[in-house]
């Protein structure tokens, strides 16, 4: 969207296990939205060496940036925002920081390195704007001591693409749909436990799991054999068009996460006309889901 009116350069720094030594590798490409500069560094070795390699990669990325920059947009606070502050000070220009990391919503959370958080707080204070994707995440950032000029800016959903499909399935039974990466915070064990309990009382209930989760992860959560386990179907990763059709083929979208910064898939489901049910996991509260409009 920004590229429709402005020149955009995207800088990406990432480890590459196949690289050796301390010299980073730079790859440039042209995309419809602008130039992409990818800098890869050796991802192996001791932690100190990895940190040094990452620092060298960022320095190389800075040198590859165009001379004329008016604004820097950091995709995350750690370490994108930290590096954005450094580059912005070098160029004498403002910077913005988008925030969508769940670490600020986790009660026990990941281990918090004091240096990372000290640098992040300084980056947050210096940003022209700190842009969390939900009010819940904004509160989590503030609890972590991140002071700044806050403005909630949700993730964008393409409402021209996510809309009710032309053909709805007439398959029998009541069909639940879940789409995620199956990571720890998606809480699949809770979802499947609840489904098996509900299906023992409603035998026509069906659950479809989709996404890039591992089949072995799903199988391990299901009891061996039995009619209840037979009601769960795993269909794997889906393309965008397949997601729209899958949303139209089901009766309810279910989200069982422990934390979500926004839960963008809920917005996609609602735009496709599918009611949703979700745990109280943070970000979805911004959607103002109520029983009165057929959602929870």
Coordinates of C-alpha atoms in Angstrom, one line a residue, residues 32-226:
X32 CA 6.2 -5.2 -7.3
X33 CA 6.4 -3.1 -4.1
X34 CA 10.1 -2.2 -4.4
X35 CA 13.7 -3.3 -3.9
X36 CA 14.4 -6.1 -1.4
X37 CA 17.8 -6.4 0.3
X38 CA 18.4 -9.7 2.0
X39 CA 21.5 -10.1 4.1
X40 CA 22.3 -13.6 5.4
X41 CA 24.9 -14.4 8.0
X42 CA 26.4 -17.6 9.4
X43 CA 23.9 -19.0 11.9
X44 CA 26.1 -21.7 13.5
X45 CA 28.7 -21.6 16.3
X46 CA 28.6 -20.1 19.8
X47 CA 26.0 -17.5 20.8
X48 CA 28.6 -14.8 21.0
X49 CA 29.8 -15.6 17.4
X50 CA 26.2 -15.6 16.1
X51 CA 25.5 -12.2 17.7
X52 CA 28.7 -10.8 16.1
X53 CA 27.7 -12.2 12.8
X54 CA 24.2 -10.7 13.1
X55 CA 25.7 -7.3 14.0
X56 CA 27.9 -7.4 10.9
X57 CA 24.9 -8.3 8.8
X58 CA 23.0 -5.3 10.0
X59 CA 25.9 -3.0 9.3
X60 CA 26.2 -4.4 5.8
X61 CA 22.4 -3.9 5.4
X62 CA 22.8 -0.2 6.5
X63 CA 25.5 0.3 3.8
X64 CA 23.2 -1.2 1.1
X65 CA 20.3 1.2 1.9
X66 CA 19.6 4.0 -0.5
X67 CA 21.3 7.3 0.4
X68 CA 18.0 9.2 0.4
X69 CA 15.6 7.9 3.1
X70 CA 12.7 9.9 4.6
X71 CA 11.3 7.3 7.1
X72 CA 12.2 4.0 8.6
X73 CA 9.5 1.4 9.5
X74 CA 10.6 -1.4 11.7
X75 CA 8.6 -4.6 11.5
X76 CA 9.2 -5.6 15.1
X77 CA 10.6 -4.0 18.3
X78 CA 13.3 -6.6 19.0
X79 CA 15.5 -6.4 17.2
X80 CA 14.1 -4.4 14.2
X81 CA 13.2 -1.4 16.3
X82 CA 16.6 -1.4 18.0
X83 CA 18.4 -1.4 14.7
X84 CA 15.9 1.2 13.2
X85 CA 16.8 3.6 16.0
X86 CA 20.5 3.2 15.2
X87 CA 20.0 3.8 11.4
X88 CA 17.6 6.7 12.0
X89 CA 20.2 8.4 14.2
X90 CA 22.8 8.0 11.5
X91 CA 20.5 9.4 8.9
X92 CA 18.8 12.0 11.0
X93 CA 15.3 10.8 10.1
X94 CA 12.2 9.5 12.1
X95 CA 11.2 5.9 12.5
X96 CA 8.1 3.9 13.3
X97 CA 7.8 0.5 15.0
X98 CA 5.1 -2.0 14.4
X99 CA 4.5 -4.5 17.3
X100 CA 2.9 -7.9 16.9
X101 CA 5.1 -10.2 19.1
X102 CA 3.2 -12.4 21.6
X103 CA 6.1 -12.2 24.1
X104 CA 4.5 -9.2 25.7
X105 CA 1.2 -11.0 26.3
X106 CA 2.6 -14.3 27.7
X107 CA 2.2 -14.4 31.5
X108 CA 5.3 -16.5 32.2
X109 CA 6.8 -15.4 28.9
X110 CA 10.1 -16.1 27.2
X111 CA 13.3 -15.5 29.0
X112 CA 13.9 -11.7 28.8
X113 CA 17.5 -10.7 28.2
X114 CA 18.1 -7.5 30.2
X115 CA 20.2 -6.0 27.4
X116 CA 17.5 -6.7 24.7
X117 CA 14.8 -5.1 26.9
X118 CA 16.9 -2.1 27.8
X119 CA 17.7 -1.4 24.1
X120 CA 14.0 -2.0 23.2
X121 CA 12.8 0.5 25.8
X122 CA 15.2 3.1 24.4
X123 CA 14.0 2.4 20.9
X124 CA 10.3 2.6 21.9
X125 CA 10.9 6.0 23.5
X126 CA 12.6 7.4 20.5
X127 CA 10.1 6.2 17.9
X128 CA 7.8 8.7 16.2
X129 CA 5.1 6.2 16.8
X130 CA 4.8 2.7 18.4
X131 CA 2.1 0.7 16.5
X132 CA 0.8 -2.4 18.3
X133 CA -1.8 -4.4 16.4
X134 CA -4.3 -4.5 19.3
X135 CA -5.2 -2.7 22.6
X136 CA -4.3 -5.9 24.5
X137 CA -0.8 -5.8 23.0
X138 CA -0.4 -2.1 23.8
X139 CA -1.2 -2.9 27.4
X140 CA 1.3 -5.7 27.4
X141 CA 4.0 -3.5 26.0
X142 CA 3.3 -0.9 28.7
X143 CA 3.5 -3.5 31.4
X144 CA 7.0 -4.4 30.0
X145 CA 8.0 -0.8 30.5
X146 CA 7.9 0.2 26.8
X147 CA 7.0 3.9 26.9
X148 CA 6.2 5.6 23.6
X149 CA 3.7 7.4 21.4
X150 CA 1.1 4.6 21.1
X151 CA -1.4 4.2 18.3
X152 CA -3.1 0.9 17.6
X153 CA -2.9 -0.1 14.0
X154 CA -4.5 -3.6 13.3
X155 CA -3.1 -5.9 10.7
X156 CA -4.7 -5.3 7.3
X157 CA -7.1 -7.9 5.8
X158 CA -7.9 -7.8 2.1
X159 CA -11.7 -7.5 2.1
X160 CA -11.8 -7.8 -1.7
X161 CA -10.4 -11.3 -1.4
X162 CA -11.8 -12.5 1.9
X163 CA -15.5 -12.6 1.3
X164 CA -18.2 -15.3 1.3
X165 CA -17.4 -17.9 -1.5
X166 CA -19.9 -18.2 -4.3
X167 CA -20.6 -21.9 -3.4
X168 CA -21.2 -23.1 0.1
X169 CA -20.9 -26.8 1.1
X170 CA -24.0 -28.7 1.9
X171 CA -22.2 -31.6 3.7
X172 CA -24.0 -33.1 6.6
X173 CA -23.1 -32.6 10.3
X174 CA -21.9 -29.5 12.1
X175 CA -18.4 -28.7 11.0
X176 CA -15.7 -26.8 13.0
X177 CA -12.6 -25.3 11.3
X178 CA -9.2 -24.4 12.8
X179 CA -6.3 -22.9 10.9
X180 CA -2.9 -22.3 12.5
X181 CA 0.7 -23.3 12.6
X182 CA 0.1 -25.6 15.6
X183 CA 2.7 -23.9 17.7
X184 CA 2.6 -24.1 21.5
X185 CA 0.5 -21.0 22.0
X186 CA -2.2 -22.3 19.6
X187 CA -3.1 -24.8 22.4
X188 CA -4.2 -27.7 20.2
X189 CA -4.5 -30.0 23.1
X190 CA -7.2 -27.9 24.6
X191 CA -9.0 -27.7 21.2
X192 CA -9.0 -31.4 20.6
X193 CA -9.9 -32.3 24.2
X194 CA -12.9 -29.9 24.0
X195 CA -13.9 -31.3 20.6
X196 CA -13.7 -35.0 21.8
X197 CA -15.8 -34.1 24.8
X198 CA -18.4 -32.3 22.7
X199 CA -18.5 -35.1 20.0
X200 CA -19.3 -37.7 22.7
X201 CA -22.6 -35.8 23.1
X202 CA -23.0 -34.7 19.4
X203 CA -21.8 -37.6 17.2
X204 CA -22.3 -35.6 14.0
X205 CA -19.7 -32.9 15.1
X206 CA -16.6 -32.7 12.8
X207 CA -13.4 -30.8 13.2
X208 CA -11.0 -29.9 10.3
X209 CA -7.5 -28.8 11.2
X210 CA -5.5 -26.9 8.6
X211 CA -2.1 -25.2 8.5
X212 CA 1.6 -26.1 8.5
X213 CA 1.4 -28.0 11.8
X214 CA 3.1 -31.4 11.9
X215 CA 0.7 -34.5 11.3
X216 CA 2.5 -36.3 14.1
X217 CA 1.6 -33.5 16.5
X218 CA -2.1 -33.9 15.6
X219 CA -2.0 -37.7 15.8
X220 CA -0.3 -37.6 19.3
X221 CA -3.3 -35.7 20.6
X222 CA -5.9 -38.1 19.4
X223 CA -6.9 -41.4 21.1
X224 CA -6.1 -44.5 19.1
X225 CA -9.2 -45.5 17.1
X226 CA -12.7 -44.7 18.2

